[in-house]
Amino acid sequence: MFEQGRPVFSLEVFPPKKDGSLDKVKTTLGELASLQPDYISVTYGAGGTAAGLSCELSAYLKQQLGVEPLAHLTCINSSRSQVEQVLGRMREEQIENVLALRGDRVPDVPPQKDFQHADELMRFIRQNYDFSLAGACYPEGHPDSADLQEDTQSLRLKQEAGAEYLVTQLFFDTDTYFHLLDRTAAAGVDLPIQPGIMPIVRLNQIQRTVALSSASLPAAFSKMISRYEQDPDGLYKAGIQYAVSQCLALLAGGAPGVHIYTMNNADVAKQVYAGIRTALGREEK
Ligand code: FAD
């Protein structure tokens, strides 16, 4: 996809916490599929929960909707045999692309010993399977990294372990993406790096998102939030506009595509898509 010569447009969804609401996510996936994304990624529940649902949704995308899935897989809370089980199921479902991650340490799930870092999982998959591999990266550095140099070094390890491209954590300061490109290039990382953008359309997303991602908030973003604090409709529109502006600046600056964290909201994805369709090189329908 990254070699096709036009920006890669992709979306991320998460599975429901319980089986019950699977129908709702499937309806959302149908709506997202109408945007003809190059792929849709499906997250893997923190601590390895909902692993089956991630596989099921990836299979649904591939077999029922004809959309290429990118299945996330974390390893820190799984044994080697648990990882093998999930990969086996992915193979049965003809899933071809895996975003191989360490995962966050979760307080109530004791970490396992078989895999300590994403590059170990990647190496294991490379040696035993033929999935195409993606890895995660962090424009402002992963919170566990001592400094940006150490952070960049871990991306080099991912490249050496067989990652074919990287997807970034969300960020609101577009410059941080270009700084990431500079530091990775200087360290010999030459993989495509697809920026991940999360449209913030509700006030309650901010605290949660910032706490989870430790993304810094540029002045323009903070100004937008205070301006629309008491105006949910205004924030919805402004949040989409902010995400659209980020995507346009990234694409204009040469990003090889954009990945939208949809938070399972098809309307948000559609509105962002409408704002960037031309920049993605897609014809108006
Ligand atoms: P790693 O690459 O292992 O990096 C973690 C830390 O260890 C970094 O500080 C790094 O510098 C360091 N490090 C890396 N390799 C080594 C090494 N060999 N030796 C020493 N230090 C090393 N979480 C989920 O639970 N489910 C998901 O579906 C999910 N999807 C995500 C998608 C994207 C695009 C991103 C950016 C993150 C996602 N996460 C998800 C969150 C992710 O699991 C966490 O950020 C996690 O803390 C780190 O995962 P990683 O794969 O980047 O880890």
Short mmCIF file of C-alpha atoms and ligand atoms in Angstrom, two decimals:
data_model
loop_
_atom_site.label_atom_id
_atom_site.label_comp_id
_atom_site.label_asym_id
_atom_site.label_seq_id
_atom_site.Cartn_x
_atom_site.Cartn_y
_atom_site.Cartn_z
CA MET A 1 0.00 0.00 0.00
CA PHE A 2 2.80 2.40 0.86
CA GLU A 3 4.38 1.67 -2.51
CA GLN A 4 1.23 2.50 -4.47
CA GLY A 5 2.23 6.13 -4.89
CA ARG A 6 -0.74 7.79 -3.20
CA PRO A 7 -1.34 8.49 0.49
CA VAL A 8 -2.55 5.54 2.56
CA PHE A 9 -5.84 6.33 4.29
CA SER A 10 -6.75 4.10 7.21
CA LEU A 11 -9.03 3.99 10.23
CA GLU A 12 -8.86 2.45 13.69
CA VAL A 13 -11.70 0.84 15.65
CA PHE A 14 -11.85 -0.97 18.97
CA PRO A 15 -13.89 -4.06 19.80
CA PRO A 16 -16.64 -3.79 22.42
CA LYS A 17 -15.73 -4.80 25.98
CA LYS A 18 -18.31 -7.62 25.82
CA ASP A 19 -19.70 -9.77 23.00
CA GLY A 20 -23.18 -8.18 23.35
CA SER A 21 -22.55 -5.03 21.35
CA LEU A 22 -20.76 -6.66 18.43
CA ASP A 23 -23.66 -5.90 16.08
CA LYS A 24 -23.28 -2.18 16.76
CA VAL A 25 -19.56 -2.23 15.88
CA LYS A 26 -20.30 -4.23 12.76
CA THR A 27 -22.78 -1.57 11.66
CA THR A 28 -20.10 1.09 12.27
CA LEU A 29 -17.60 -0.96 10.27
CA GLY A 30 -20.07 -1.09 7.38
CA GLU A 31 -20.28 2.72 7.42
CA LEU A 32 -16.51 3.08 7.64
CA ALA A 33 -16.05 0.63 4.75
CA SER A 34 -18.08 2.99 2.53
CA LEU A 35 -15.14 5.43 2.76
CA GLN A 36 -13.00 2.79 1.03
CA PRO A 37 -10.09 3.03 3.45
CA ASP A 38 -6.92 1.23 2.44
CA TYR A 39 -7.21 -0.68 5.69
CA ILE A 40 -8.96 -0.66 9.05
CA SER A 41 -7.04 -1.56 12.18
CA VAL A 42 -8.69 -3.33 15.12
CA THR A 43 -7.23 -2.81 18.59
CA TYR A 44 -6.38 -5.56 21.01
CA GLY A 45 -7.89 -5.14 24.49
CA ALA A 46 -5.46 -3.93 27.15
CA GLY A 47 -4.11 -6.90 29.08
CA GLY A 48 -5.09 -9.23 26.24
CA THR A 49 -8.83 -8.99 26.97
CA ALA A 50 -11.28 -9.34 24.09
CA ALA A 51 -8.60 -11.06 21.96
CA GLY A 52 -11.27 -13.20 20.30
CA LEU A 53 -13.34 -10.14 19.44
CA SER A 54 -10.35 -8.46 17.76
CA CYS A 55 -9.91 -11.51 15.55
CA GLU A 56 -13.62 -11.76 14.85
CA LEU A 57 -13.88 -8.13 13.76
CA SER A 58 -10.74 -8.37 11.62
CA ALA A 59 -12.19 -11.47 9.94
CA TYR A 60 -15.52 -9.70 9.44
CA LEU A 61 -13.75 -6.79 7.74
CA LYS A 62 -11.84 -9.08 5.44
CA GLN A 63 -14.52 -11.61 4.57
CA GLN A 64 -17.79 -9.69 4.74
CA LEU A 65 -16.75 -6.14 3.86
CA GLY A 66 -13.74 -6.74 1.63
CA VAL A 67 -11.61 -4.28 3.66
CA GLU A 68 -8.03 -5.20 4.54
CA PRO A 69 -7.71 -5.52 8.32
CA LEU A 70 -4.66 -4.72 10.43
CA ALA A 71 -5.05 -6.77 13.60
CA HIS A 72 -3.31 -5.37 16.69
CA LEU A 73 -1.61 -7.87 19.01
CA THR A 74 0.04 -7.17 22.36
CA CYS A 75 2.45 -9.52 24.14
CA ILE A 76 3.44 -8.28 27.61
CA ASN A 77 0.50 -9.97 29.30
CA SER A 78 0.51 -13.14 27.22
CA SER A 79 2.52 -16.33 27.27
CA ARG A 80 4.11 -17.62 24.09
CA SER A 81 1.40 -20.26 23.72
CA GLN A 82 -1.36 -17.65 24.11
CA VAL A 83 0.29 -15.55 21.40
CA GLU A 84 0.55 -18.64 19.19
CA GLN A 85 -3.13 -19.33 19.70
CA VAL A 86 -4.14 -15.85 18.56
CA LEU A 87 -1.76 -15.92 15.59
CA GLY A 88 -3.09 -19.34 14.62
CA ARG A 89 -6.63 -18.01 14.62
CA MET A 90 -5.55 -14.99 12.57
CA ARG A 91 -3.96 -17.30 10.04
CA GLU A 92 -7.14 -19.40 9.85
CA GLU A 93 -9.11 -16.22 9.18
CA GLN A 94 -6.64 -15.27 6.42
CA ILE A 95 -5.63 -12.08 8.20
CA GLU A 96 -2.35 -10.90 6.69
CA ASN A 97 -1.35 -7.78 8.64
CA VAL A 98 -0.42 -7.55 12.32
CA LEU A 99 0.45 -4.47 14.38
CA ALA A 100 2.84 -6.08 16.86
CA LEU A 101 2.91 -4.28 20.22
CA ARG A 102 4.26 -4.72 23.69
CA GLY A 103 1.06 -3.42 25.29
CA ASP A 104 0.68 -1.39 28.44
CA ARG A 105 1.33 -2.87 31.83
CA VAL A 106 -2.09 -3.28 33.43
CA PRO A 107 -2.35 -3.14 37.23
CA ASP A 108 -4.59 -6.21 37.63
CA VAL A 109 -2.86 -8.42 35.03
CA PRO A 110 0.60 -9.75 35.98
CA PRO A 111 3.08 -9.41 33.09
CA GLN A 112 4.28 -12.65 31.51
CA LYS A 113 7.94 -13.43 30.83
CA ASP A 114 7.98 -14.66 27.23
CA PHE A 115 8.01 -11.27 25.49
CA GLN A 116 9.32 -8.06 27.04
CA HIS A 117 9.19 -5.75 24.04
CA ALA A 118 7.50 -5.37 20.68
CA ASP A 119 10.67 -6.23 18.74
CA GLU A 120 10.78 -9.65 20.46
CA LEU A 121 7.21 -10.33 19.35
CA MET A 122 8.07 -9.17 15.83
CA ARG A 123 11.09 -11.44 15.64
CA PHE A 124 9.01 -14.36 16.87
CA ILE A 125 6.32 -13.71 14.25
CA ARG A 126 8.91 -13.24 11.48
CA GLN A 127 10.54 -16.56 12.33
CA ASN A 128 7.34 -18.59 12.54
CA TYR A 129 4.66 -16.95 10.37
CA ASP A 130 4.34 -14.91 7.21
CA PHE A 131 2.30 -11.93 8.40
CA SER A 132 3.14 -8.44 7.24
CA LEU A 133 4.25 -6.49 10.32
CA ALA A 134 3.63 -2.96 11.54
CA GLY A 135 4.94 -1.32 14.71
CA ALA A 136 3.99 1.60 16.93
CA CYS A 137 5.95 4.82 17.41
CA TYR A 138 5.60 7.97 19.45
CA PRO A 139 6.25 11.46 18.05
CA GLU A 140 6.97 12.77 21.56
CA GLY A 141 8.72 9.59 22.70
CA HIS A 142 7.20 6.68 24.63
CA PRO A 143 6.75 7.59 28.32
CA ASP A 144 9.00 4.64 29.32
CA SER A 145 11.91 5.89 27.19
CA ALA A 146 14.65 7.71 29.10
CA ASP A 147 15.11 10.16 26.22
CA LEU A 148 14.40 10.56 22.52
CA GLN A 149 17.65 8.90 21.56
CA GLU A 150 16.69 5.72 23.42
CA ASP A 151 13.21 5.98 21.96
CA THR A 152 14.55 6.22 18.41
CA GLN A 153 16.84 3.27 19.05
CA SER A 154 13.83 1.11 19.85
CA LEU A 155 12.35 1.99 16.44
CA ARG A 156 15.54 0.82 14.83
CA LEU A 157 15.13 -2.46 16.70
CA LYS A 158 11.62 -2.75 15.27
CA GLN A 159 12.94 -2.18 11.76
CA GLU A 160 15.63 -4.84 12.27
CA ALA A 161 13.02 -7.24 13.69
CA GLY A 162 10.96 -7.04 10.49
CA ALA A 163 8.51 -4.15 10.87
CA GLU A 164 7.50 -2.89 7.44
CA TYR A 165 5.99 0.39 8.56
CA LEU A 166 5.20 2.34 11.72
CA VAL A 167 2.00 4.03 12.89
CA THR A 168 2.23 6.89 15.37
CA GLN A 169 0.51 7.51 18.63
CA LEU A 170 -1.94 10.42 18.43
CA PHE A 171 -0.49 13.91 18.70
CA PHE A 172 -1.89 17.44 18.47
CA ASP A 173 1.31 19.31 17.67
CA THR A 174 1.92 18.54 14.01
CA ASP A 175 5.58 19.60 14.19
CA THR A 176 6.34 16.67 16.51
CA TYR A 177 5.67 14.29 13.60
CA PHE A 178 8.26 16.03 11.42
CA HIS A 179 10.76 15.99 14.28
CA LEU A 180 10.15 12.25 14.55
CA LEU A 181 10.93 11.87 10.84
CA ASP A 182 14.19 13.78 11.33
CA ARG A 183 15.37 11.73 14.28
CA THR A 184 14.40 8.36 12.75
CA ALA A 185 16.08 9.23 9.43
CA ALA A 186 19.24 10.24 11.29
CA ALA A 187 19.19 6.85 13.06
CA GLY A 188 18.84 4.91 9.80
CA VAL A 189 15.14 4.07 10.17
CA ASP A 190 13.74 4.27 6.66
CA LEU A 191 10.29 2.74 7.14
CA PRO A 192 7.15 4.63 6.12
CA ILE A 193 5.76 6.36 9.22
CA GLN A 194 2.01 6.89 9.07
CA PRO A 195 0.75 9.61 11.43
CA GLY A 196 -2.20 8.71 13.66
CA ILE A 197 -4.70 11.51 14.27
CA MET A 198 -7.52 11.53 16.79
CA PRO A 199 -10.31 14.05 16.24
CA ILE A 200 -11.33 15.36 19.67
CA VAL A 201 -15.03 16.12 19.46
CA ARG A 202 -16.15 15.86 23.09
CA LEU A 203 -14.81 17.47 26.22
CA ASN A 204 -14.59 14.19 28.16
CA GLN A 205 -12.23 12.77 25.51
CA ILE A 206 -9.58 15.29 26.44
CA GLN A 207 -8.67 14.25 29.95
CA ARG A 208 -8.76 10.56 29.09
CA THR A 209 -6.83 10.94 25.86
CA VAL A 210 -4.18 13.21 27.26
CA ALA A 211 -3.69 11.00 30.31
CA LEU A 212 -3.32 7.88 28.14
CA SER A 213 -1.16 9.31 25.40
CA SER A 214 0.79 12.04 27.24
CA ALA A 215 0.44 14.13 24.07
CA SER A 216 1.29 17.79 24.58
CA LEU A 217 -1.35 20.39 23.84
CA PRO A 218 -0.33 23.27 21.57
CA ALA A 219 -1.79 26.71 22.26
CA ALA A 220 -4.19 26.57 19.29
CA PHE A 221 -5.63 23.30 20.57
CA SER A 222 -6.04 24.56 24.15
CA LYS A 223 -7.64 27.75 22.85
CA MET A 224 -10.16 25.70 20.88
CA ILE A 225 -11.06 23.69 23.97
CA SER A 226 -11.60 26.74 26.19
CA ARG A 227 -13.56 28.52 23.49
CA TYR A 228 -16.04 25.65 23.08
CA GLU A 229 -16.07 24.36 26.65
CA GLN A 230 -19.77 25.17 27.05
CA ASP A 231 -20.75 24.49 23.45
CA PRO A 232 -20.75 20.76 22.55
CA ASP A 233 -21.88 21.33 18.94
CA GLY A 234 -19.22 23.99 18.41
CA LEU A 235 -16.54 21.70 19.86
CA TYR A 236 -17.65 18.85 17.62
CA LYS A 237 -17.18 20.98 14.50
CA ALA A 238 -13.98 22.64 15.72
CA GLY A 239 -12.48 19.28 16.73
CA ILE A 240 -13.09 17.88 13.26
CA GLN A 241 -11.66 21.00 11.69
CA TYR A 242 -8.55 20.73 13.88
CA ALA A 243 -8.02 17.11 12.82
CA VAL A 244 -8.58 18.01 9.16
CA SER A 245 -6.00 20.82 9.40
CA GLN A 246 -3.49 18.44 10.99
CA CYS A 247 -4.04 15.85 8.24
CA LEU A 248 -3.71 18.46 5.48
CA ALA A 249 -0.47 19.83 6.95
CA LEU A 250 0.92 16.30 7.34
CA LEU A 251 0.02 15.26 3.80
CA ALA A 252 1.36 18.54 2.38
CA GLY A 253 4.59 17.92 4.30
CA GLY A 254 4.99 14.49 2.67
CA ALA A 255 3.45 12.08 5.20
CA PRO A 256 2.79 8.76 3.42
CA GLY A 257 -0.85 8.78 4.55
CA VAL A 258 -2.99 9.31 7.63
CA HIS A 259 -4.49 6.92 10.15
CA ILE A 260 -7.63 8.19 11.90
CA TYR A 261 -8.46 7.08 15.43
CA THR A 262 -12.23 6.98 14.88
CA MET A 263 -13.23 5.96 18.43
CA ASN A 264 -15.90 3.94 16.57
CA ASN A 265 -17.64 7.13 15.48
CA ALA A 266 -18.45 6.79 11.77
CA ASP A 267 -19.81 10.34 11.47
CA VAL A 268 -16.51 11.80 12.68
CA ALA A 269 -14.57 9.61 10.24
CA LYS A 270 -16.83 10.66 7.37
CA GLN A 271 -16.45 14.35 8.13
CA VAL A 272 -12.67 14.14 8.41
CA TYR A 273 -12.57 12.16 5.19
CA ALA A 274 -14.68 14.79 3.40
CA GLY A 275 -12.14 17.43 4.46
CA ILE A 276 -9.08 15.54 3.25
CA ARG A 277 -10.37 13.52 0.28
CA THR A 278 -8.78 15.76 -2.32
CA ALA A 279 -5.45 15.80 -0.47
CA LEU A 280 -5.60 11.99 -0.43
CA GLY A 281 -5.76 12.09 -4.24
CA ARG A 282 -9.21 10.54 -4.36
CA GLU A 283 -11.76 11.58 -6.94
CA GLU A 284 -15.03 13.18 -5.83
CA LYS A 285 -17.87 10.71 -6.19
P1 FAD B 1 7.86 -1.25 22.84
O1 FAD B 1 8.29 -1.08 21.43
O2 FAD B 1 8.29 -2.50 23.53
O3 FAD B 1 8.36 0.04 23.62
C1 FAD B 1 8.03 0.28 24.97
C2 FAD B 1 9.20 0.96 25.67
O4 FAD B 1 10.31 0.06 25.75
C3 FAD B 1 9.75 2.21 24.95
O5 FAD B 1 10.19 3.10 25.92
C4 FAD B 1 10.91 1.68 24.13
O6 FAD B 1 11.88 2.68 23.90
C5 FAD B 1 11.46 0.57 25.03
N1 FAD B 1 12.00 -0.55 24.28
C6 FAD B 1 11.53 -1.09 23.12
N2 FAD B 1 12.24 -2.17 22.75
C7 FAD B 1 13.19 -2.33 23.71
C8 FAD B 1 14.23 -3.30 23.92
N3 FAD B 1 14.41 -4.31 23.05
N4 FAD B 1 15.02 -3.18 25.01
C9 FAD B 1 14.82 -2.17 25.90
N5 FAD B 1 13.85 -1.22 25.75
C10 FAD B 1 13.05 -1.31 24.68
N6 FAD B 1 -2.21 -1.05 23.39
C11 FAD B 1 -3.09 -2.08 23.53
O7 FAD B 1 -3.20 -2.64 24.64
N7 FAD B 1 -3.85 -2.52 22.49
C12 FAD B 1 -3.75 -1.97 21.26
O8 FAD B 1 -4.46 -2.39 20.33
C13 FAD B 1 -2.86 -0.87 21.05
N8 FAD B 1 -2.73 -0.29 19.85
C14 FAD B 1 -1.82 0.72 19.67
C15 FAD B 1 -1.65 1.27 18.39
C16 FAD B 1 -0.73 2.30 18.18
C17 FAD B 1 -0.57 2.87 16.78
C18 FAD B 1 0.03 2.80 19.25
C19 FAD B 1 1.00 3.92 19.04
C20 FAD B 1 -0.11 2.25 20.52
C21 FAD B 1 -1.03 1.20 20.75
N9 FAD B 1 -1.20 0.61 22.00
C22 FAD B 1 -2.08 -0.43 22.17
C23 FAD B 1 -0.44 1.11 23.16
C24 FAD B 1 0.89 0.35 23.34
O9 FAD B 1 0.63 -1.00 23.67
C25 FAD B 1 1.65 1.04 24.47
O10 FAD B 1 2.05 2.32 24.09
C26 FAD B 1 2.82 0.25 25.06
O11 FAD B 1 3.18 0.87 26.29
C27 FAD B 1 4.07 0.21 24.19
O12 FAD B 1 3.92 -0.62 23.12
P2 FAD B 1 5.10 -0.72 22.01
O13 FAD B 1 4.73 -1.80 21.10
O14 FAD B 1 5.40 0.60 21.45
O15 FAD B 1 6.29 -1.18 23.00
#
